[in-house]
XYZ file of C-alpha atoms in Angstrom:
487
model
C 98.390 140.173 137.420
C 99.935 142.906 139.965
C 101.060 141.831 143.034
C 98.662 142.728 145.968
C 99.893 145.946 148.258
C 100.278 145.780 151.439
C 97.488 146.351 153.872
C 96.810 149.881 154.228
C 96.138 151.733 157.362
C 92.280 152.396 157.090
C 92.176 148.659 156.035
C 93.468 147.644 159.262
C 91.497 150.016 161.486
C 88.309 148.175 160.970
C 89.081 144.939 162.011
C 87.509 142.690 159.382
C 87.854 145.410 157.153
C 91.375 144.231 156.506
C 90.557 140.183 156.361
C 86.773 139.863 154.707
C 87.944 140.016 151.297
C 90.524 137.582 151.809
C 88.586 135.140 153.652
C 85.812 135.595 151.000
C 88.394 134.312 148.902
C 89.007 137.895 146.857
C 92.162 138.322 147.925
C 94.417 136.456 145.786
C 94.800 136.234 142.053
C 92.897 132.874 141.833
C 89.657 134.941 143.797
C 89.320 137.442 141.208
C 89.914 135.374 138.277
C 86.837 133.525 139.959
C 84.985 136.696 140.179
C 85.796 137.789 136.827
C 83.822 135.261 135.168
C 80.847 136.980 135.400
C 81.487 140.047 133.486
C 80.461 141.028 130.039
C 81.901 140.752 126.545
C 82.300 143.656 124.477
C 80.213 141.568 121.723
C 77.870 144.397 121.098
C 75.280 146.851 122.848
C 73.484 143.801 123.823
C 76.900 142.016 125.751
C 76.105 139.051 127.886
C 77.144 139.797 131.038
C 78.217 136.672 132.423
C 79.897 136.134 129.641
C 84.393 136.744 130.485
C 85.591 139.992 130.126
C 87.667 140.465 126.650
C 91.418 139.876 126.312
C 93.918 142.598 125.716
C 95.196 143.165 122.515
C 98.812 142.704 122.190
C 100.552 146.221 122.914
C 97.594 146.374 125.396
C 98.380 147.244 129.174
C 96.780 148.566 132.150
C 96.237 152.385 133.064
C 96.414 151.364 136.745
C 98.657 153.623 138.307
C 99.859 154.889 135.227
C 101.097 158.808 136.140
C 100.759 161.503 134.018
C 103.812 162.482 132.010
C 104.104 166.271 133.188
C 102.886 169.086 131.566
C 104.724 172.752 131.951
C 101.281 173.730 131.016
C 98.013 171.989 130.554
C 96.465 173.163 126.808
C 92.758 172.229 126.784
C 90.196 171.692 123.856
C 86.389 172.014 124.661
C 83.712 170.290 122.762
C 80.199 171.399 123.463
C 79.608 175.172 124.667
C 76.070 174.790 126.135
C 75.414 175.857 129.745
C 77.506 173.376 131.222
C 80.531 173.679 128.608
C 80.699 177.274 128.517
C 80.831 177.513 132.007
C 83.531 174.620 132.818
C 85.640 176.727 130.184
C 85.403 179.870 132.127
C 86.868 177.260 135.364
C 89.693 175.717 132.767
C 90.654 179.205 131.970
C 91.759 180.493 135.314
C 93.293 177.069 136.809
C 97.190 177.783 137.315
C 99.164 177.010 134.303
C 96.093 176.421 131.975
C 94.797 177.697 128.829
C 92.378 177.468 126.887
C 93.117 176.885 123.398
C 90.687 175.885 121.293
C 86.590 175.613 121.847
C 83.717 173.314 119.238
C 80.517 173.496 119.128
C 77.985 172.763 116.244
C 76.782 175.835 116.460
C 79.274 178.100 115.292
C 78.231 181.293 117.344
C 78.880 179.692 120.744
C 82.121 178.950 119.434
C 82.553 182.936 118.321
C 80.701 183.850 121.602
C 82.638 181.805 124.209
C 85.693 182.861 122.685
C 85.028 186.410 122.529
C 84.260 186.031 126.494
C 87.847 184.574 127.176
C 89.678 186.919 125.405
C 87.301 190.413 127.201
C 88.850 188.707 130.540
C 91.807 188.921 129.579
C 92.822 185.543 128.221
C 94.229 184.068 124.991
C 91.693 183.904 122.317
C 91.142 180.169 122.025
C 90.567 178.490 118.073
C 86.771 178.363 117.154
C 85.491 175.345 115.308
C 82.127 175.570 114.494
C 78.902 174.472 111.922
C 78.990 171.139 111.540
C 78.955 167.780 112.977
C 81.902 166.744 112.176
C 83.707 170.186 113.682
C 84.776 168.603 116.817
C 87.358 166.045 114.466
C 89.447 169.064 112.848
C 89.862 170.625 116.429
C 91.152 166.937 117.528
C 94.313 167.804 114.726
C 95.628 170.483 116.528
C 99.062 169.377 118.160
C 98.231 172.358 120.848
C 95.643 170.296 122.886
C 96.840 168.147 125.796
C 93.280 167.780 127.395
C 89.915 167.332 125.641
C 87.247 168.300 127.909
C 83.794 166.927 126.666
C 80.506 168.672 127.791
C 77.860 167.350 124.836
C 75.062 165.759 125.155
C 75.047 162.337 126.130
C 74.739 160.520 122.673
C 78.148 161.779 121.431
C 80.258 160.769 124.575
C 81.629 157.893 123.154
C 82.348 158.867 120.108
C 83.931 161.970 121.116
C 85.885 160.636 123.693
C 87.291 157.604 121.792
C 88.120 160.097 119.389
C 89.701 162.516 121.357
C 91.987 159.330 122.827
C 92.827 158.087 119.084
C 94.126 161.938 118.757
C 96.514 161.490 121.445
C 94.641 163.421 124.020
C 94.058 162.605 127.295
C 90.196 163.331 128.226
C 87.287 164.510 130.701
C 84.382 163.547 129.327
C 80.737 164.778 131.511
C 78.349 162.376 132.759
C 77.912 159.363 131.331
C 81.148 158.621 129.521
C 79.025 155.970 127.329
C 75.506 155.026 127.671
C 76.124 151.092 126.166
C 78.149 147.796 127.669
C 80.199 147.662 124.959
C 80.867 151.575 124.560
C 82.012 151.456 127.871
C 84.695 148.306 127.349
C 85.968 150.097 123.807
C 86.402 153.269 126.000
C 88.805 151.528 128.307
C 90.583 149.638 125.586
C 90.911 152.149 123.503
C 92.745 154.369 126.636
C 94.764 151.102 127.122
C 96.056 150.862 123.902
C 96.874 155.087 123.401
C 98.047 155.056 126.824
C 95.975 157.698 127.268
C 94.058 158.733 130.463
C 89.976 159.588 130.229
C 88.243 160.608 133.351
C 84.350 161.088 134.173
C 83.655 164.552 134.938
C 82.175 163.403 138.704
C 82.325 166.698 140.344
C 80.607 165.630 143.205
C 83.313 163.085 144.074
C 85.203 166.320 144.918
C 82.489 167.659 146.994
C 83.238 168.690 150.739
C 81.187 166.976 152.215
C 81.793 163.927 150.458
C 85.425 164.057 150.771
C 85.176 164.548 154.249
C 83.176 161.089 154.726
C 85.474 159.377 152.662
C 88.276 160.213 154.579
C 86.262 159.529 157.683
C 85.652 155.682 156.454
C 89.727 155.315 155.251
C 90.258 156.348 159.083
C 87.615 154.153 160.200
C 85.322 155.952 161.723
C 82.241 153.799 160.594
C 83.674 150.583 161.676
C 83.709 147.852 158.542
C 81.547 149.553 156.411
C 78.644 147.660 155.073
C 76.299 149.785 152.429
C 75.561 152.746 151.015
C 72.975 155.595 149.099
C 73.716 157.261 146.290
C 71.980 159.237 143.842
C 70.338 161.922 141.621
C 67.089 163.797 142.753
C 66.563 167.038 141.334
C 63.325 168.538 140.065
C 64.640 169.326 136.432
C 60.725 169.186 134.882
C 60.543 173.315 133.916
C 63.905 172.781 132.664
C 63.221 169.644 130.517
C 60.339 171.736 129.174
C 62.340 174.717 128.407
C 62.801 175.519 124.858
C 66.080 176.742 125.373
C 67.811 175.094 128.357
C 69.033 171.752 126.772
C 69.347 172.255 123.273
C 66.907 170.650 121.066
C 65.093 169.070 124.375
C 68.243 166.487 124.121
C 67.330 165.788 127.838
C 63.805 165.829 127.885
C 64.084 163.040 124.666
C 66.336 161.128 126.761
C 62.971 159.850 128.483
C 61.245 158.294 125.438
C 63.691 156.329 124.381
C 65.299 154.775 127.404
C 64.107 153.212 130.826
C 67.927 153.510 132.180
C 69.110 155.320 135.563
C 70.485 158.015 133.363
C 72.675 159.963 135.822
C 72.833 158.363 139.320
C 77.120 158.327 139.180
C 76.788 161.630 141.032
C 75.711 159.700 144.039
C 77.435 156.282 142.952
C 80.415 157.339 142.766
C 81.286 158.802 146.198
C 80.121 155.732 147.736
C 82.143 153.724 145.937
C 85.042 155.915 146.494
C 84.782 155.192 150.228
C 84.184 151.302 149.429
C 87.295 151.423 147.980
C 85.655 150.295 144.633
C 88.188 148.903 141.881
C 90.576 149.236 145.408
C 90.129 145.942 146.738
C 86.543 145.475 146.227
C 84.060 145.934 143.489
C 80.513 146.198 142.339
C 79.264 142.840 141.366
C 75.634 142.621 140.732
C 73.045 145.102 139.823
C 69.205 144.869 139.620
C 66.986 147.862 139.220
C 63.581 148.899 139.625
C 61.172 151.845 138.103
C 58.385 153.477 139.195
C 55.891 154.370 136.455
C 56.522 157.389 134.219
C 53.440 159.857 135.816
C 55.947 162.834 136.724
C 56.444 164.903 132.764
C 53.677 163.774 131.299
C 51.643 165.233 134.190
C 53.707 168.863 134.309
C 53.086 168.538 130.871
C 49.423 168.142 131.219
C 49.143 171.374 133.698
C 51.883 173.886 132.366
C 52.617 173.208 128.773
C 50.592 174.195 125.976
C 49.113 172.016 123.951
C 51.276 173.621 120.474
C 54.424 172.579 122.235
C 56.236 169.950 120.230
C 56.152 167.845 123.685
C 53.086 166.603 123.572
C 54.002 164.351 120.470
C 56.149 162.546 123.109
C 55.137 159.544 125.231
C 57.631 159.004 128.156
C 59.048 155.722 129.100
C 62.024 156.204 131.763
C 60.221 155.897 135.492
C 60.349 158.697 137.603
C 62.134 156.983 140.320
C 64.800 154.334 139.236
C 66.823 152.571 141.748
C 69.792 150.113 141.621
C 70.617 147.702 144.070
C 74.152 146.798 143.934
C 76.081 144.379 145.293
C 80.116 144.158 145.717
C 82.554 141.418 146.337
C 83.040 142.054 150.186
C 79.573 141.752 151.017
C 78.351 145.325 150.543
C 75.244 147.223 149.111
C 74.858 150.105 147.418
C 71.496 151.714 146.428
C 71.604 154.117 144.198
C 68.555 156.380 142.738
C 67.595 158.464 139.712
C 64.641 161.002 140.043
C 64.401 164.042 137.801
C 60.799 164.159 137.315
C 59.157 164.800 140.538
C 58.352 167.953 142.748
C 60.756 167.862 145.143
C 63.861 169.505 146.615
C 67.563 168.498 146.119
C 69.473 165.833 146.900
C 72.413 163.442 146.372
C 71.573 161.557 149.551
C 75.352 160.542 150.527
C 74.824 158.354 152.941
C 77.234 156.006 154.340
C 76.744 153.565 157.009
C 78.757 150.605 158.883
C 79.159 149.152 161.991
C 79.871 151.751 164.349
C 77.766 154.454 163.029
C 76.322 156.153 159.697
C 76.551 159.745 158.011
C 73.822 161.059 156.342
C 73.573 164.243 153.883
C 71.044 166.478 152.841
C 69.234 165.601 156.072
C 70.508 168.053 159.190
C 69.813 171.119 159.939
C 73.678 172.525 160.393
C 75.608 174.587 158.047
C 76.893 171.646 156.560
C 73.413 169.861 155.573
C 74.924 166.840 157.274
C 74.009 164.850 160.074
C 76.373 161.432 162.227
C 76.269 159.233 164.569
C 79.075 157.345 165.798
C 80.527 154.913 168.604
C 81.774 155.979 171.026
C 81.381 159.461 170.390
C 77.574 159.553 170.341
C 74.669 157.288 172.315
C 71.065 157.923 173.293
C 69.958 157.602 169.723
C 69.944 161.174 168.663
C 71.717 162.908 165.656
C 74.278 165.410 165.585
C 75.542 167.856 163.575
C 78.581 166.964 160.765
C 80.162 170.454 161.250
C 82.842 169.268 163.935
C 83.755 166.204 161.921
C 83.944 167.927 158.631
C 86.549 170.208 160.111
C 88.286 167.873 161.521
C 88.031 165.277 158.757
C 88.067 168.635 155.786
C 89.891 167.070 152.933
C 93.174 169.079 151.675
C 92.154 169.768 148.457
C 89.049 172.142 150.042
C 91.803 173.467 152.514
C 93.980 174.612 150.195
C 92.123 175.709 147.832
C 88.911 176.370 148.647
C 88.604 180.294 148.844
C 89.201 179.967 144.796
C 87.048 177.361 144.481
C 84.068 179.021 146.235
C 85.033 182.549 143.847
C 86.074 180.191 140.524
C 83.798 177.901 140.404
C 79.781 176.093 140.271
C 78.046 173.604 142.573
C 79.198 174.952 145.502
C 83.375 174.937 144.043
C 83.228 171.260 143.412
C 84.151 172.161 139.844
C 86.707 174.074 140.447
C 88.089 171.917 142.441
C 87.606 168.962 140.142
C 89.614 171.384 137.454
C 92.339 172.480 139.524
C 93.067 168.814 140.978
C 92.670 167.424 137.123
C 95.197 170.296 135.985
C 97.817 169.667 138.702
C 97.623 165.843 138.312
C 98.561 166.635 134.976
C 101.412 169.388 135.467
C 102.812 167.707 138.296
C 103.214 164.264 136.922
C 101.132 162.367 138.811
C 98.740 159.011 138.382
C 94.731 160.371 138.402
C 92.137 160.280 141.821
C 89.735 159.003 139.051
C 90.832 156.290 135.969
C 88.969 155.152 133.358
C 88.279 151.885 135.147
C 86.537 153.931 138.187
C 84.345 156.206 135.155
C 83.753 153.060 133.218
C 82.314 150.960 136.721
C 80.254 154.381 137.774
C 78.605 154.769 134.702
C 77.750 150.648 133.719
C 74.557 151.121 135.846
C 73.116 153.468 132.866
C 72.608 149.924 130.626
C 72.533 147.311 133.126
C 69.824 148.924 134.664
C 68.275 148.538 131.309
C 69.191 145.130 131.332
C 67.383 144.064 134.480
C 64.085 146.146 134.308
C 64.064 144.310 130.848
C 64.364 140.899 132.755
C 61.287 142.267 135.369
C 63.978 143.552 138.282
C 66.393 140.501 137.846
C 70.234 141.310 138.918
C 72.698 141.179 135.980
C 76.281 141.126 136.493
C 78.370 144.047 137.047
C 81.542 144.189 134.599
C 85.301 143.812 135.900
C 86.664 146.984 133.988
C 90.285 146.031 135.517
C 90.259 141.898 134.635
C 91.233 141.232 138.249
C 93.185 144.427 139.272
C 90.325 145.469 141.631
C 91.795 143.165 144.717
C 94.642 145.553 144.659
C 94.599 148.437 147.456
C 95.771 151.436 146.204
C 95.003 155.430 146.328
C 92.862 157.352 144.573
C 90.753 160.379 145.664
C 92.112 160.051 149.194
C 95.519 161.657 148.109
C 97.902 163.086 150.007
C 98.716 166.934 149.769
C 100.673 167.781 146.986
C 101.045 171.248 145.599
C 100.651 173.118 141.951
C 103.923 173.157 140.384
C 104.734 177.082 140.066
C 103.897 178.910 136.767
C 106.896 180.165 135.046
C-alpha cells in the first residue's frame, strides 16, 4: 500500500479535520484494510457487498496518480451524436490543440450530419461510422484516436467504455459510467490493467460555484466539515414524453425497468470532492428511499394521448429517490434524484460544517448562492455568495472563463470540463477526476437498488482503491497550470 502524504494545509486548518480519521483508526494501512472488508466482489450484477473487494491480477497496478503521458495534440473519437454528443463535439472541436477525428453513431446520418457541421466551421472533416450496432468497434481500430468520448445512452456505457480502454484509448464516458456493481469493478480493472485513464463526464464538478465551495472547505472556511446535499432535480417530464428528444424514449424506459437513483453524481460528486472522497476519506454505507411513482404516469394521464406508445408503460422508479450516505470520518451525504415532478432546477450544493454552511440554488444574488460563516457573519441571517465566490473563484473559471461562457453549455461547465480534460492530457499531467472517483460517484445507481430491495436497509459502499483512499492527495483543487502552446 502507498505510504500516507503528509498532512496537507486545508487538513490542518480545521483542527480535527487533520486528526479524526486517524483517531477513528483510518489512518494507517491496518484502518483501511479494516474498512475494506466491507466492499463488494465483482461476482456478478448481484455482488455481495460485504463481501472483500477482488485482488489484482498480476500486471495489475493502481491509476492513482498515474499522469498522462503527453499529447502534442489530443485526437478524439465520439460515440453517440444525440443532443448531448453532438454538442460536446462542437466543445472538443475548438479546445486548443484538439481535433476531432472521427464521430459513431447508429444512425448513420448523424454521423454524415455532425461531420458535415465540423468541417462548414472550418475544421477537419472527422471519419463517419455509422448503421449498425456494432459501428462504434471499427472506429475503436483507428490508431488516430487518443480520447474516446462516450455520450450514448446509458445501457452501452460499459461496454463502450471497456471497449474503448481494451483499444488503447483513454476515455470520458457521460453519466453513469456503468449502471451494475460488477460493471463498475471490471471498469476499473480493466483501466488498471491497459493503464489507461477513464473519467465520468461530471461537468458540474467543474461548475463555478461548486469549485468555489470546494476551495472554500480545502481553506477551511466551514470548520471540520460534517455533511452534505447533493443531487438531481429537474422537471424532464415533456422531455421524457417527447418523441424525439431521447431517442427511442431510452430515458423515459429507464423508469420501468429500474427503481435506482439514476443520475444523482451531478450533485454527489461535488460534495465528495470537498470531503476529500477517495482523499483520505470515503463513502461507506448507503441506504435509499423512494417515493411512489405518481409524477409520469400522471403528466401522462393529462397531456399525452392515449395512441402514444407510453401508455403501454407502467413506471416503477419513485419520483423522489434519496441516498443517505455515510463515510469513514463520520460524515453524511444525502443525495437526491427527482426528474418527474413540476418543479424548478436544482443541484442543491450544499455544504455544511462547523463554522458555517453554503447553500445553492437558494439566494437571491447573481450567483444563486447564499453563506453563513464564523466569524464573518452572526445574527442568524444569510448573505449573499458573490464576495466569497470572487474571492474563493477557482483558476480554471479565471482563466478561462470568457471561452467557456462563448464555447460552451450549462453555464461553460463543459467547456471547462473539455479544456481542463484536454490540457491534462497535452501537458502530461495525472487527472482532477480517476476512475476510482467515477466508479465511487456512480455505485449509488445499484446500491440504491440494493437497499430499496432490502425495504431502506444500508448496504455497503465499495472501496474502488483497496485501501488507497486514506491517502491525501489532489485532485480537482489543482493548482494553475497552463495549455501547452499549439505549434
Amino acid at each position: 500500500m502507498p505510504e500516507i502524504s503528509a498532512l496537507s494545509r486545508r487538513l490542518l486548518l480545521g483542527g480535527t479535520l487533520a486528526t479524526g480519521a486517524v483517531a477513528a483508526g483510518f489512518g494507517s494501512a491496518a484502518g483501511a484494510t479494516a474498512a475494506t472488508s466491507t466492499t463488494p466482489s465483482a461476482s456478478g450484477a448481484g455482488a455481495d457487498p460485504a463481501a472483500a473487494p477482488p485482488r489484482r491480477h498480476p500486471g495489475q497496478k493502481s491509476m492513482i496518480n498515474v499522469p498522462f503521458a503527453p499529447y502534442k495534440r489530443v485526437r478524439v473519437g465520439v460515440i453517440g451524436l444525440g443532443n448531448r454528443g453532438s454538442g460536446m463535439t462542437t466543445g472538443w472541436s475548438v479546445v486548443p490543440g484538439c481535433v476531432v477525428t472521427a464521430v459513431c453513431d447508429i444512425r448513420a446520418d448523424r454521423a454524415k450530419r455532425t461531420a458535415d457541421g465540423l468541417a462548414a466551421a472550418g475544421f477537419p472533416r472527422p471519419a463517419e461510422y455509422g448503421g449498425s450496432a456494432e459501428a462504434y468497434a471499427r472506429m475503436l481500430r483507428r490508431d488516430d484516436i487518443d480520447l474516446v468520448y462516450i455520450a450514448t445512452p446509458w445501457e452501452f456505457h460499459y461496454e463502450q467504455g471497456r471497449a474503448a480502454l481494451l483499444s488503447g484509448k483513454h476515455v470520458v464516458v457521460e453519466l453513469p459510467i456503468a449502471t451494475e456493481l460488477h460493471e463498475l469493478w471490471d471498469l476499473v480493472d480493466t483501466s488498471e490493467r491497459t493503464r489507461k485513464n477513464l473519467m465520468l463526464s461530471e461537468n458540474c464538478s467543474y461548475g463555478r460555484n461548486e469549485l468555489a465551495m470546494l476551495r472554500m472547505a480545502h481553506e477551511g472556511l466551514f470548520g471540520d466539515v460534517t455533511n452534505g446535499h447533493g443531487g438531481y432535480l429537474h422537471d424532464l417530464r415533456e422531455l421524457l414524453f417527447s418523441d424525439t428528444y431521447y431517442t427511442d424514449a431510452w430515458r423515459r424506459r429507464w423508469h420501468t425497468r429500474s427503481t435506482a437513483s439514476f443520475y444523482a453524481m451531478h450533485g454527489l460528486a461535488p460534495i465528495a470532492a470537498a470531503m476529500d472522497i477517495n482523499r483520505g476519506d470515503r463513502m461507506t454505507t448507503l441506504k435509499a428511499t423512494a417515493t411512489a411513482p405518481k409524477g409520469l404516469a400522471d403528466y401522462r394521464e393529462r397531456f399525452i394521448p392515449k395512441s402514444h406508445p407510453s401508455w403501454r408503460e407502467t413506471y416503477i422508479n419513485g419520483d423522489l429517490v434519496s441516498c443517505a450516505i455515510e463515510t469513514a470520518r463520520g460524515r453524511t451525504i444525502r443525495a437526491e434524484h427527482d426528474v418527474s415532478s413540476p418543479r424548478p432546477y436544482s443541484r442543491i450544493n450544499t455544504l455544511a460544517g462547523s463554522r458555517g454552511i453554503f447553500e445553492d440554488y437558494a439566494g437571491t444574488s447573481a450567483t444563486g448562492g447564499r453563506i453563513y460563516v464564523e466569524p464573518d457573519h452572526d445574527g442568524h441571517s444569510w448573505r449573499d455568495f458573490d464576495t466569497y465566490r470572487k474571492e474563493f473563484d477557482h483558476w480554471l473559471w479565471k482563466k478561462i472563463g470568457d471561452d467557456a461562457a462563448n464555447n460552451g453549455g450549462h453555464g461553460g461547465m463543459d467547456y471547462v470540463l473539455q479544456w481542463r480534460t484536454v490540457q491534462l492530457m497535452r501537458a502530461g499531467l495525472v487527472p482532477d477526476i480517476d476512475v476510482y472517483d467515477s466508479a465511487s460517484w456512480c455505485a449509488p445507481v445499484p446500491l440504491s437498488v440494493m437497499s430499496l430491495e432490502n425495504k431502506g436497509r444500508p448496504v455497503a459502499v465499495p472501496d474502488f482503491t483497496r485501501g488507497s483512499w486514506v491517502n491525501v492527495r489532489p485532485g480537482l483543487d489543482s493548482h494553475s497550470t497552463d495549455m501547452p502552446p499549439v505549434s
